[in-house]
PDB file of C-alpha atoms in Angstrom:
ATOM      1  CA  MET D  89     120.372 -25.462 118.363  1.00 74.00           C
ATOM      2  CA  TRP D  90     122.660 -23.967 120.688  1.00 80.00           C
ATOM      3  CA  SER D  91     120.471 -25.135 123.558  1.00 85.00           C
ATOM      4  CA  TYR D  92     121.204 -28.522 122.911  1.00 90.00           C
ATOM      5  CA  TYR D  93     125.232 -27.909 123.049  1.00 90.00           C
ATOM      6  CA  LEU D  94     124.649 -26.327 126.417  1.00 90.00           C
ATOM      7  CA  ILE D  95     122.339 -28.593 127.954  1.00 93.00           C
ATOM      8  CA  TYR D  96     123.946 -32.310 126.710  1.00 95.00           C
ATOM      9  CA  PRO D  97     127.077 -31.746 128.269  1.00 95.00           C
ATOM     10  CA  LEU D  98     125.731 -30.386 131.613  1.00 95.00           C
ATOM     11  CA  ALA D  99     123.118 -33.614 131.939  1.00 96.00           C
ATOM     12  CA  TRP D 100     125.787 -36.435 131.180  1.00 96.00           C
ATOM     13  CA  VAL D 101     127.979 -34.736 134.005  1.00 97.00           C
ATOM     14  CA  LEU D 102     124.733 -34.544 135.984  1.00 96.00           C
ATOM     15  CA  GLY D 103     124.261 -38.614 134.891  1.00 95.00           C
ATOM     16  CA  ARG D 104     127.468 -39.426 136.296  1.00 95.00           C
ATOM     17  CA  LEU D 105     127.313 -37.848 139.796  1.00 96.00           C
ATOM     18  CA  PRO D 106     126.375 -40.336 143.068  1.00 94.00           C
ATOM     19  CA  TYR D 107     122.447 -40.349 143.135  1.00 92.00           C
ATOM     20  CA  LYS D 108     122.520 -39.099 146.358  1.00 94.00           C
ATOM     21  CA  ILE D 109     124.237 -35.619 144.671  1.00 97.00           C
ATOM     22  CA  GLN D 110     121.509 -35.972 141.637  1.00 97.00           C
ATOM     23  CA  PHE D 111     118.898 -35.942 144.770  1.00 96.00           C
ATOM     24  CA  LEU D 112     120.227 -32.833 146.406  1.00 97.00           C
ATOM     25  CA  PHE D 113     119.744 -30.786 142.421  1.00 97.00           C
ATOM     26  CA  SER D 114     116.066 -32.609 142.418  1.00 98.00           C
ATOM     27  CA  ASP D 115     115.529 -30.924 146.406  1.00 98.00           C
ATOM     28  CA  ALA D 116     116.866 -27.938 144.771  1.00 98.00           C
ATOM     29  CA  VAL D 117     114.207 -28.019 142.014  1.00 98.00           C
ATOM     30  CA  ARG D 118     111.636 -28.541 143.646  1.00 98.00           C
ATOM     31  CA  TRP D 119     111.911 -25.375 145.437  1.00 98.00           C
ATOM     32  CA  VAL D 120     112.426 -23.708 142.355  1.00 98.00           C
ATOM     33  CA  LEU D 121     109.060 -25.011 141.229  1.00 98.00           C
ATOM     34  CA  TYR D 122     107.113 -25.172 144.017  1.00 98.00           C
ATOM     35  CA  ARG D 123     108.127 -22.025 146.252  1.00 97.00           C
ATOM     36  CA  VAL D 124     109.663 -19.803 143.630  1.00 98.00           C
ATOM     37  CA  VAL D 125     108.170 -20.205 140.206  1.00 97.00           C
ATOM     38  CA  ARG D 126     105.285 -22.061 141.535  1.00 97.00           C
ATOM     39  CA  TYR D 127     104.974 -23.691 138.275  1.00 98.00           C
ATOM     40  CA  ARG D 128     101.437 -23.880 137.184  1.00 98.00           C
ATOM     41  CA  LEU D 129     100.489 -24.198 140.701  1.00 98.00           C
ATOM     42  CA  GLY D 130      96.889 -23.034 140.035  1.00 97.00           C
ATOM     43  CA  VAL D 131      96.464 -25.877 136.972  1.00 98.00           C
ATOM     44  CA  VAL D 132      97.399 -28.200 139.674  1.00 98.00           C
ATOM     45  CA  ARG D 133      95.040 -26.942 142.452  1.00 98.00           C
ATOM     46  CA  GLN D 134      91.834 -27.191 139.787  1.00 97.00           C
ATOM     47  CA  ASN D 135      92.664 -30.438 138.809  1.00 98.00           C
ATOM     48  CA  LEU D 136      93.128 -31.807 142.246  1.00 98.00           C
ATOM     49  CA  LEU D 137      90.353 -30.306 143.256  1.00 98.00           C
ATOM     50  CA  ALA D 138      88.133 -31.464 140.671  1.00 97.00           C
ATOM     51  CA  SER D 139      89.612 -35.074 140.329  1.00 98.00           C
ATOM     52  CA  PHE D 140      89.461 -35.772 144.242  1.00 98.00           C
ATOM     53  CA  PRO D 141      86.448 -33.613 145.342  1.00 97.00           C
ATOM     54  CA  GLU D 142      85.854 -35.916 148.257  1.00 97.00           C
ATOM     55  CA  LYS D 143      89.440 -35.687 149.954  1.00 98.00           C
ATOM     56  CA  SER D 144      90.034 -32.825 152.450  1.00 98.00           C
ATOM     57  CA  PRO D 145      92.180 -29.761 151.540  1.00 98.00           C
ATOM     58  CA  GLN D 146      94.852 -30.991 153.228  1.00 98.00           C
ATOM     59  CA  GLU D 147      94.721 -33.807 151.650  1.00 98.00           C
ATOM     60  CA  ARG D 148      94.895 -32.421 148.644  1.00 98.00           C
ATOM     61  CA  ARG D 149      97.490 -30.173 149.768  1.00 98.00           C
ATOM     62  CA  ARG D 150      99.716 -33.250 150.668  1.00 98.00           C
ATOM     63  CA  ILE D 151      99.329 -34.971 147.422  1.00 98.00           C
ATOM     64  CA  GLU D 152     100.410 -31.286 145.899  1.00 98.00           C
ATOM     65  CA  ARG D 153     103.415 -31.014 147.386  1.00 98.00           C
ATOM     66  CA  ALA D 154     104.358 -34.525 146.756  1.00 98.00           C
ATOM     67  CA  PHE D 155     103.756 -33.797 142.894  1.00 98.00           C
ATOM     68  CA  TYR D 156     105.997 -31.049 143.115  1.00 98.00           C
ATOM     69  CA  ALA D 157     108.785 -33.456 145.137  1.00 98.00           C
ATOM     70  CA  HIS D 158     108.446 -36.038 142.107  1.00 98.00           C
ATOM     71  CA  LEU D 159     107.978 -33.794 139.310  1.00 98.00           C
ATOM     72  CA  ALA D 160     111.507 -32.587 140.302  1.00 98.00           C
ATOM     73  CA  ASP D 161     112.866 -36.230 140.557  1.00 97.00           C
ATOM     74  CA  VAL D 162     111.611 -37.264 137.318  1.00 97.00           C
ATOM     75  CA  PHE D 163     113.652 -33.992 135.813  1.00 96.00           C
ATOM     76  CA  ILE D 164     116.520 -34.757 136.986  1.00 97.00           C
ATOM     77  CA  GLU D 165     115.956 -38.609 136.202  1.00 95.00           C
ATOM     78  CA  THR D 166     115.760 -37.372 132.636  1.00 95.00           C
ATOM     79  CA  LEU D 167     118.900 -35.459 132.255  1.00 95.00           C
ATOM     80  CA  SER D 168     120.839 -38.218 133.662  1.00 95.00           C
ATOM     81  CA  LEU D 169     119.879 -40.230 130.892  1.00 94.00           C
ATOM     82  CA  ALA D 170     122.479 -38.719 128.875  1.00 95.00           C
ATOM     83  CA  SER D 171     125.170 -40.958 130.529  1.00 95.00           C
ATOM     84  CA  VAL D 172     123.528 -43.393 132.528  1.00 92.00           C
ATOM     85  CA  SER D 173     124.491 -47.095 131.762  1.00 91.00           C
ATOM     86  CA  GLU D 174     122.390 -49.768 130.793  1.00 88.00           C
ATOM     87  CA  ARG D 175     123.248 -51.487 134.511  1.00 90.00           C
ATOM     88  CA  GLN D 176     121.994 -48.556 135.842  1.00 91.00           C
ATOM     89  CA  ILE D 177     118.694 -48.080 134.438  1.00 90.00           C
ATOM     90  CA  ARG D 178     118.125 -51.992 134.658  1.00 89.00           C
ATOM     91  CA  GLU D 179     118.707 -51.427 138.643  1.00 91.00           C
ATOM     92  CA  ARG D 180     116.550 -48.318 138.421  1.00 93.00           C
ATOM     93  CA  LEU D 181     113.650 -50.239 136.418  1.00 92.00           C
ATOM     94  CA  ARG D 182     112.329 -53.767 137.159  1.00 91.00           C
ATOM     95  CA  TYR D 183     109.826 -55.526 135.117  1.00 92.00           C
ATOM     96  CA  LEU D 184     107.575 -57.750 137.528  1.00 92.00           C
ATOM     97  CA  ASN D 185     105.931 -60.142 134.863  1.00 93.00           C
ATOM     98  CA  PRO D 186     107.779 -60.473 131.764  1.00 90.00           C
ATOM     99  CA  GLU D 187     106.526 -64.403 131.179  1.00 92.00           C
ATOM    100  CA  ASP D 188     103.049 -62.960 130.835  1.00 94.00           C
ATOM    101  CA  LEU D 189     104.274 -60.003 128.343  1.00 92.00           C
ATOM    102  CA  GLU D 190     105.875 -63.012 126.521  1.00 91.00           C
ATOM    103  CA  ARG D 191     102.832 -65.682 126.096  1.00 93.00           C
ATOM    104  CA  TRP D 192     100.476 -62.093 125.274  1.00 94.00           C
ATOM    105  CA  THR D 193     103.372 -60.812 122.443  1.00 92.00           C
ATOM    106  CA  ALA D 194     105.287 -63.774 121.389  1.00 85.00           C
ATOM    107  CA  GLY D 195     106.374 -63.015 117.763  1.00 85.00           C
ATOM    108  CA  ARG D 196     103.700 -59.893 117.221  1.00 92.00           C
ATOM    109  CA  SER D 197     104.101 -56.513 117.484  1.00 93.00           C
ATOM    110  CA  TRP D 198     102.617 -54.411 120.207  1.00 94.00           C
ATOM    111  CA  ILE D 199     101.670 -51.492 121.920  1.00 95.00           C
ATOM    112  CA  SER D 200     102.700 -50.702 125.512  1.00 94.00           C
ATOM    113  CA  ALA D 201     100.080 -48.456 126.960  1.00 96.00           C
ATOM    114  CA  MET D 202     101.948 -45.742 128.977  1.00 95.00           C
ATOM    115  CA  ALA D 203     101.340 -42.785 130.585  1.00 96.00           C
ATOM    116  CA  HIS D 204     102.929 -39.216 132.219  1.00 96.00           C
ATOM    117  CA  TYR D 205     103.047 -41.555 135.679  1.00 97.00           C
ATOM    118  CA  GLY D 206     106.264 -42.247 137.213  1.00 95.00           C
ATOM    119  CA  SER D 207     109.449 -41.990 135.413  1.00 92.00           C
ATOM    120  CA  TRP D 208     108.321 -42.442 131.591  1.00 90.00           C
ATOM    121  CA  GLU D 209     111.527 -42.037 130.036  1.00 87.00           C
ATOM    122  CA  TYR D 210     113.009 -45.092 131.665  1.00 87.00           C
ATOM    123  CA  THR D 211     110.147 -47.352 130.823  1.00 81.00           C
ATOM    124  CA  THR D 212     110.440 -46.927 127.038  1.00 75.00           C
ATOM    125  CA  ASN D 213     113.909 -48.708 127.157  1.00 74.00           C
ATOM    126  CA  PHE D 214     112.203 -52.220 126.454  1.00 68.00           C
ATOM    127  CA  ASP D 215     114.980 -52.805 123.610  1.00 64.00           C
ATOM    128  CA  LEU D 216     117.288 -53.406 126.452  1.00 67.00           C
ATOM    129  CA  TYR D 217     115.845 -56.332 126.859  1.00 66.00           C
ATOM    130  CA  ARG D 218     115.597 -57.914 123.631  1.00 62.00           C
ATOM    131  CA  THR D 219     111.702 -59.143 123.665  1.00 64.00           C
ATOM    132  CA  HIS D 220     111.109 -57.862 119.809  1.00 70.00           C
ATOM    133  CA  ASP D 221     112.937 -56.903 116.966  1.00 80.00           C
ATOM    134  CA  GLU D 222     112.440 -53.221 117.368  1.00 87.00           C
ATOM    135  CA  THR D 223     111.258 -50.515 119.527  1.00 89.00           C
ATOM    136  CA  LEU D 224     109.499 -47.713 118.367  1.00 91.00           C
ATOM    137  CA  ALA D 225     109.441 -45.005 120.710  1.00 90.00           C
ATOM    138  CA  VAL D 226     106.444 -42.291 119.732  1.00 90.00           C
ATOM    139  CA  TYR D 227     106.817 -38.772 120.380  1.00 89.00           C
ATOM    140  CA  ARG D 228     105.714 -35.203 119.862  1.00 87.00           C
ATOM    141  CA  PRO D 229     108.382 -33.261 117.815  1.00 88.00           C
ATOM    142  CA  LEU D 230     109.242 -30.277 119.770  1.00 88.00           C
ATOM    143  CA  SER D 231     109.621 -26.989 118.406  1.00 88.00           C
ATOM    144  CA  ASN D 232     112.376 -25.949 119.606  1.00 90.00           C
ATOM    145  CA  ARG D 233     115.267 -27.706 117.790  1.00 91.00           C
ATOM    146  CA  GLY D 234     117.780 -28.170 120.694  1.00 91.00           C
ATOM    147  CA  ALA D 235     115.923 -29.728 123.132  1.00 91.00           C
ATOM    148  CA  ASP D 236     114.217 -31.422 120.168  1.00 92.00           C
ATOM    149  CA  ARG D 237     117.337 -33.349 119.640  1.00 94.00           C
ATOM    150  CA  PHE D 238     118.487 -33.927 123.049  1.00 93.00           C
ATOM    151  CA  TYR D 239     115.416 -35.654 124.201  1.00 91.00           C
ATOM    152  CA  ARG D 240     115.463 -37.621 120.207  1.00 92.00           C
ATOM    153  CA  ARG D 241     119.163 -38.524 121.525  1.00 93.00           C
ATOM    154  CA  ILE D 242     118.713 -39.588 125.108  1.00 92.00           C
ATOM    155  CA  ARG D 243     115.192 -41.980 123.964  1.00 88.00           C
ATOM    156  CA  SER D 244     117.834 -43.094 121.470  1.00 89.00           C
ATOM    157  CA  ARG D 245     120.895 -44.485 123.466  1.00 88.00           C
ATOM    158  CA  PHE D 246     119.637 -47.918 124.017  1.00 86.00           C
ATOM    159  CA  GLY D 247     118.496 -48.923 120.824  1.00 83.00           C
ATOM    160  CA  VAL D 248     115.152 -47.249 120.560  1.00 88.00           C
ATOM    161  CA  GLN D 249     113.921 -45.713 118.050  1.00 90.00           C
ATOM    162  CA  PRO D 250     111.888 -42.196 118.347  1.00 91.00           C
ATOM    163  CA  VAL D 251     109.183 -42.222 116.055  1.00 92.00           C
ATOM    164  CA  PRO D 252     107.257 -38.958 114.944  1.00 92.00           C
ATOM    165  CA  MET D 253     103.526 -39.314 116.080  1.00 89.00           C
ATOM    166  CA  HIS D 254     102.468 -38.630 112.233  1.00 89.00           C
ATOM    167  CA  ASP D 255     105.086 -41.446 110.963  1.00 93.00           C
ATOM    168  CA  VAL D 256     103.685 -44.233 113.391  1.00 92.00           C
ATOM    169  CA  ALA D 257     101.153 -45.976 110.955  1.00 92.00           C
ATOM    170  CA  ARG D 258     103.921 -45.883 108.091  1.00 94.00           C
ATOM    171  CA  GLU D 259     106.670 -47.491 110.718  1.00 93.00           C
ATOM    172  CA  MET D 260     104.176 -50.365 111.176  1.00 92.00           C
ATOM    173  CA  VAL D 261     103.752 -50.691 107.952  1.00 94.00           C
ATOM    174  CA  ARG D 262     107.360 -51.470 106.683  1.00 94.00           C
ATOM    175  CA  CYS D 263     107.384 -53.550 110.189  1.00 92.00           C
ATOM    176  CA  VAL D 264     104.687 -55.558 108.530  1.00 89.00           C
ATOM    177  CA  ARG D 265     106.264 -56.025 105.488  1.00 93.00           C
ATOM    178  CA  GLU D 266     109.863 -57.019 107.123  1.00 93.00           C
ATOM    179  CA  ARG D 267     108.597 -59.062 109.203  1.00 91.00           C
ATOM    180  CA  LYS D 268     109.542 -57.300 112.344  1.00 92.00           C
ATOM    181  CA  ALA D 269     107.893 -57.666 115.454  1.00 92.00           C
ATOM    182  CA  ALA D 270     107.812 -54.298 117.056  1.00 91.00           C
ATOM    183  CA  THR D 271     107.347 -52.960 120.548  1.00 91.00           C
ATOM    184  CA  LEU D 272     105.029 -49.607 119.983  1.00 92.00           C
ATOM    185  CA  ALA D 273     106.008 -47.427 123.271  1.00 91.00           C
ATOM    186  CA  LEU D 274     103.154 -44.604 123.359  1.00 93.00           C
ATOM    187  CA  ILE D 275     102.192 -42.329 126.132  1.00 94.00           C
ATOM    188  CA  ALA D 276      98.728 -41.963 125.589  1.00 94.00           C
ATOM    189  CA  ASP D 277      97.255 -40.121 128.456  1.00 95.00           C
ATOM    190  CA  GLN D 278      97.954 -36.276 126.065  1.00 91.00           C
ATOM    191  CA  THR D 279      94.982 -34.215 125.396  1.00 93.00           C
ATOM    192  CA  PRO D 280      94.682 -33.800 121.422  1.00 93.00           C
ATOM    193  CA  PRO D 281      94.220 -30.798 119.842  1.00 92.00           C
ATOM    194  CA  TRP D 282      90.439 -29.875 118.963  1.00 92.00           C
ATOM    195  CA  PRO D 283      90.244 -30.398 115.499  1.00 91.00           C
ATOM    196  CA  GLU D 284      91.435 -34.134 116.366  1.00 91.00           C
ATOM    197  CA  ILE D 285      89.094 -34.558 119.242  1.00 93.00           C
ATOM    198  CA  GLN D 286      86.618 -37.852 118.039  1.00 90.00           C
ATOM    199  CA  ASN D 287      85.364 -39.327 121.279  1.00 88.00           C
ATOM    200  CA  TRP D 288      84.961 -38.844 124.741  1.00 94.00           C
ATOM    201  CA  THR D 289      85.422 -40.884 127.849  1.00 95.00           C
ATOM    202  CA  LEU D 290      85.093 -40.779 131.683  1.00 96.00           C
ATOM    203  CA  PHE D 291      88.294 -40.209 133.301  1.00 97.00           C
ATOM    204  CA  LEU D 292      88.969 -39.084 137.221  1.00 97.00           C
ATOM    205  CA  GLY D 293      84.987 -38.025 137.492  1.00 95.00           C
ATOM    206  CA  ARG D 294      84.881 -36.051 134.408  1.00 96.00           C
ATOM    207  CA  TRP D 295      84.192 -36.803 130.599  1.00 96.00           C
ATOM    208  CA  THR D 296      87.682 -36.422 128.667  1.00 97.00           C
ATOM    209  CA  PRO D 297      89.030 -36.736 125.167  1.00 96.00           C
ATOM    210  CA  PHE D 298      92.133 -39.170 124.295  1.00 96.00           C
ATOM    211  CA  PHE D 299      93.932 -39.516 121.418  1.00 94.00           C
ATOM    212  CA  THR D 300      92.558 -42.639 119.441  1.00 93.00           C
ATOM    213  CA  GLY D 301      95.567 -43.522 117.600  1.00 92.00           C
ATOM    214  CA  MET D 302      96.620 -46.455 119.785  1.00 95.00           C
ATOM    215  CA  GLU D 303      92.716 -48.009 119.379  1.00 96.00           C
ATOM    216  CA  LYS D 304      93.053 -47.476 115.523  1.00 95.00           C
ATOM    217  CA  LEU D 305      96.486 -48.598 115.816  1.00 95.00           C
ATOM    218  CA  ALA D 306      95.597 -51.903 117.554  1.00 96.00           C
ATOM    219  CA  VAL D 307      92.593 -52.660 115.384  1.00 96.00           C
ATOM    220  CA  ARG D 308      94.142 -52.158 111.819  1.00 95.00           C
ATOM    221  CA  PHE D 309      97.601 -54.334 112.644  1.00 95.00           C
ATOM    222  CA  HIS D 310      96.202 -56.779 115.155  1.00 95.00           C
ATOM    223  CA  LEU D 311      98.161 -55.234 117.864  1.00 96.00           C
ATOM    224  CA  PRO D 312      98.003 -56.151 121.592  1.00 97.00           C
ATOM    225  CA  VAL D 313      98.002 -53.336 124.161  1.00 97.00           C
ATOM    226  CA  VAL D 314      99.303 -54.063 127.303  1.00 97.00           C
ATOM    227  CA  PHE D 315      99.134 -51.584 129.822  1.00 97.00           C
ATOM    228  CA  LEU D 316     102.294 -50.496 132.344  1.00 95.00           C
ATOM    229  CA  ASP D 317     101.414 -50.198 135.956  1.00 96.00           C
ATOM    230  CA  VAL D 318     103.944 -48.278 137.112  1.00 96.00           C
ATOM    231  CA  ARG D 319     105.115 -48.587 140.697  1.00 96.00           C
ATOM    232  CA  LYS D 320     107.730 -46.189 142.706  1.00 97.00           C
ATOM    233  CA  VAL D 321     109.528 -48.358 144.980  1.00 96.00           C
ATOM    234  CA  ARG D 322     111.557 -45.667 146.530  1.00 95.00           C
ATOM    235  CA  ARG D 323     113.747 -42.770 145.185  1.00 95.00           C
ATOM    236  CA  GLY D 324     114.835 -43.427 141.828  1.00 94.00           C
ATOM    237  CA  TYR D 325     113.637 -46.786 141.547  1.00 95.00           C
ATOM    238  CA  TYR D 326     110.330 -48.156 139.778  1.00 96.00           C
ATOM    239  CA  GLU D 327     108.851 -51.358 139.255  1.00 95.00           C
ATOM    240  CA  ALA D 328     106.218 -51.813 136.374  1.00 94.00           C
ATOM    241  CA  ARG D 329     103.669 -54.771 135.714  1.00 95.00           C
ATOM    242  CA  PHE D 330     102.193 -55.537 132.582  1.00 95.00           C
ATOM    243  CA  ASP D 331      98.538 -55.430 132.434  1.00 97.00           C
ATOM    244  CA  LEU D 332      96.682 -57.004 128.995  1.00 98.00           C
ATOM    245  CA  LEU D 333      93.990 -54.359 128.014  1.00 98.00           C
ATOM    246  CA  TYR D 334      93.325 -55.925 124.422  1.00 98.00           C
ATOM    247  CA  ASP D 335      94.804 -59.269 122.864  1.00 97.00           C
ATOM    248  CA  GLY D 336      94.832 -58.159 119.237  1.00 96.00           C
ATOM    249  CA  ASP D 337      92.268 -59.862 117.793  1.00 95.00           C
ATOM    250  CA  GLU D 338      88.658 -59.640 119.920  1.00 96.00           C
ATOM    251  CA  ALA D 339      86.262 -57.481 117.787  1.00 96.00           C
ATOM    252  CA  VAL D 340      85.342 -54.402 120.026  1.00 96.00           C
ATOM    253  CA  ALA D 341      83.288 -51.161 119.537  1.00 95.00           C
ATOM    254  CA  GLU D 342      84.852 -47.950 118.946  1.00 93.00           C
ATOM    255  CA  GLY D 343      85.906 -46.395 121.704  1.00 94.00           C
ATOM    256  CA  GLU D 344      86.555 -49.405 123.966  1.00 97.00           C
ATOM    257  CA  ILE D 345      90.597 -50.037 123.858  1.00 97.00           C
ATOM    258  CA  THR D 346      90.161 -46.418 124.771  1.00 97.00           C
ATOM    259  CA  ARG D 347      87.820 -46.842 127.469  1.00 97.00           C
ATOM    260  CA  ARG D 348      89.680 -50.018 129.247  1.00 98.00           C
ATOM    261  CA  TYR D 349      93.085 -47.788 129.110  1.00 98.00           C
ATOM    262  CA  ALA D 350      91.261 -44.882 130.859  1.00 98.00           C
ATOM    263  CA  GLU D 351      89.995 -47.235 133.568  1.00 98.00           C
ATOM    264  CA  ARG D 352      93.099 -48.624 133.717  1.00 98.00           C
ATOM    265  CA  LEU D 353      94.867 -45.646 134.467  1.00 98.00           C
ATOM    266  CA  GLU D 354      92.617 -43.807 136.819  1.00 98.00           C
ATOM    267  CA  ARG D 355      93.165 -47.257 139.165  1.00 98.00           C
ATOM    268  CA  MET D 356      96.723 -46.828 139.027  1.00 98.00           C
ATOM    269  CA  ILE D 357      96.436 -42.779 139.345  1.00 98.00           C
ATOM    270  CA  ARG D 358      94.162 -43.103 142.526  1.00 98.00           C
ATOM    271  CA  THR D 359      96.923 -45.591 144.193  1.00 97.00           C
ATOM    272  CA  ARG D 360      99.808 -43.007 144.568  1.00 98.00           C
ATOM    273  CA  PRO D 361      98.196 -39.725 142.404  1.00 98.00           C
ATOM    274  CA  GLU D 362     101.441 -37.567 142.985  1.00 98.00           C
ATOM    275  CA  LEU D 363     102.663 -39.728 140.297  1.00 98.00           C
ATOM    276  CA  TRP D 364     100.873 -38.310 137.792  1.00 98.00           C
ATOM    277  CA  MET D 365     101.464 -35.167 135.898  1.00 98.00           C
ATOM    278  CA  TRP D 366      98.636 -32.530 137.415  1.00 98.00           C
ATOM    279  CA  SER D 367     100.427 -29.801 135.886  1.00 97.00           C
ATOM    280  CA  HIS D 368      99.175 -30.737 132.436  1.00 96.00           C
ATOM    281  CA  ARG D 369      96.079 -28.788 131.194  1.00 94.00           C
ATOM    282  CA  ARG D 370      94.396 -32.092 130.648  1.00 94.00           C
ATOM    283  CA  TRP D 371      90.557 -30.896 130.672  1.00 96.00           C
ATOM    284  CA  LYS D 372      90.659 -27.030 128.707  1.00 94.00           C
ATOM    285  CA  HIS D 373      88.364 -28.942 125.947  1.00 95.00           C
ATOM    286  CA  ASP D 374      84.208 -28.516 126.458  1.00 93.00           C
ATOM    287  CA  ARG D 375      82.734 -31.775 125.700  1.00 94.00           C
ATOM    288  CA  GLU D 376      79.138 -29.543 125.545  1.00 93.00           C
ATOM    289  CA  GLU D 377      80.543 -27.227 122.852  1.00 93.00           C
ATOM    290  CA  TRP D 378      82.283 -30.412 121.216  1.00 94.00           C
ATOM    291  CA  LEU D 379      78.993 -32.042 121.002  1.00 92.00           C
ATOM    292  CA  ALA D 380      77.498 -28.788 119.662  1.00 91.00           C
ATOM    293  CA  ARG D 381      79.540 -28.686 116.689  1.00 89.00           C
ATOM    294  CA  HIS D 382      79.474 -32.818 116.166  1.00 85.00           C
ATOM    295  CA  PRO D 383      76.018 -33.891 116.602  1.00 80.00           C
ATOM    296  CA  GLN D 384      75.974 -36.751 114.202  1.00 70.00           C
ATOM    297  CA  ARG D 385      78.599 -38.193 117.138  1.00 66.00           C
ATOM    298  CA  HIS D 386      76.441 -37.455 120.106  1.00 57.00           C
ATOM    299  CA  LYS D 387      75.696 -40.575 122.432  1.00 53.00           C
ATOM    300  CA  SER D 388      76.243 -43.363 120.301  1.00 48.00           C
ATOM    301  CA  LYS D 389      79.875 -42.794 120.058  1.00 49.00           C
ATOM    302  CA  GLU D 390      80.593 -41.246 123.861  1.00 46.00           C
ATOM    303  CA  LYS D 391      81.449 -44.478 125.242  1.00 45.00           C
TER     304      LYS D 391
END
């Protein structure tokens, strides 16, 4: 736990500094990540080449540089959440159409379908806007106990309740029993481990596995699924627009909600590709090998 007691005080001080000073730290982090450590540079270049083969090497290199600059910004923004104020969060992230969200979800629990795009730690703070009884932020517990405690603390400062992935269904059952309308903040673009892969969806030109938990929860509990379309207005400031993917009642085929999410996410990424997490090993699993092991799910499940 020593890492928590080291990181949290430094993050608290960082969050109290003027934004211009924080940007200087971000510039230093970018230089270290990109020029010194070359953090997952091979993965980034491979992902950009496979996702944008139509772009010139110069265009992909521009996206690459912009990605590392943005990644450094997100790192500093995340640390600063240790002491940032409610007023500052409201200034740095603005929701453009809350009236639409209210119309789609009034009195109902709902899923915010998010991604590692923009500043995702900012966008989980729905509880600041008091639209629902609870906000449950789904997360995968970290192996480092100190880092896990740090992330849980900064995510819960404004009323958000961090919930481990394996506890989500139980928490939703509790909300149903207590007749509470909950916001389920779910970052859904992560790669499932091999045993949990159930289907594949075309995404950025490649067959890609997605977690199916969002879809299963939506159908089981009749939850509207709302995509969070994020825009980086300028350094440190973001806007987000709600976009309905599933109304909670429509009869849909298996994989359809996931397909809609992947399609909407790709459209957002293509608008500003540098804002997505290209350093993630998103395509580490092979679809042909999976199909060979699961012949019963061939074609009829691949939508």
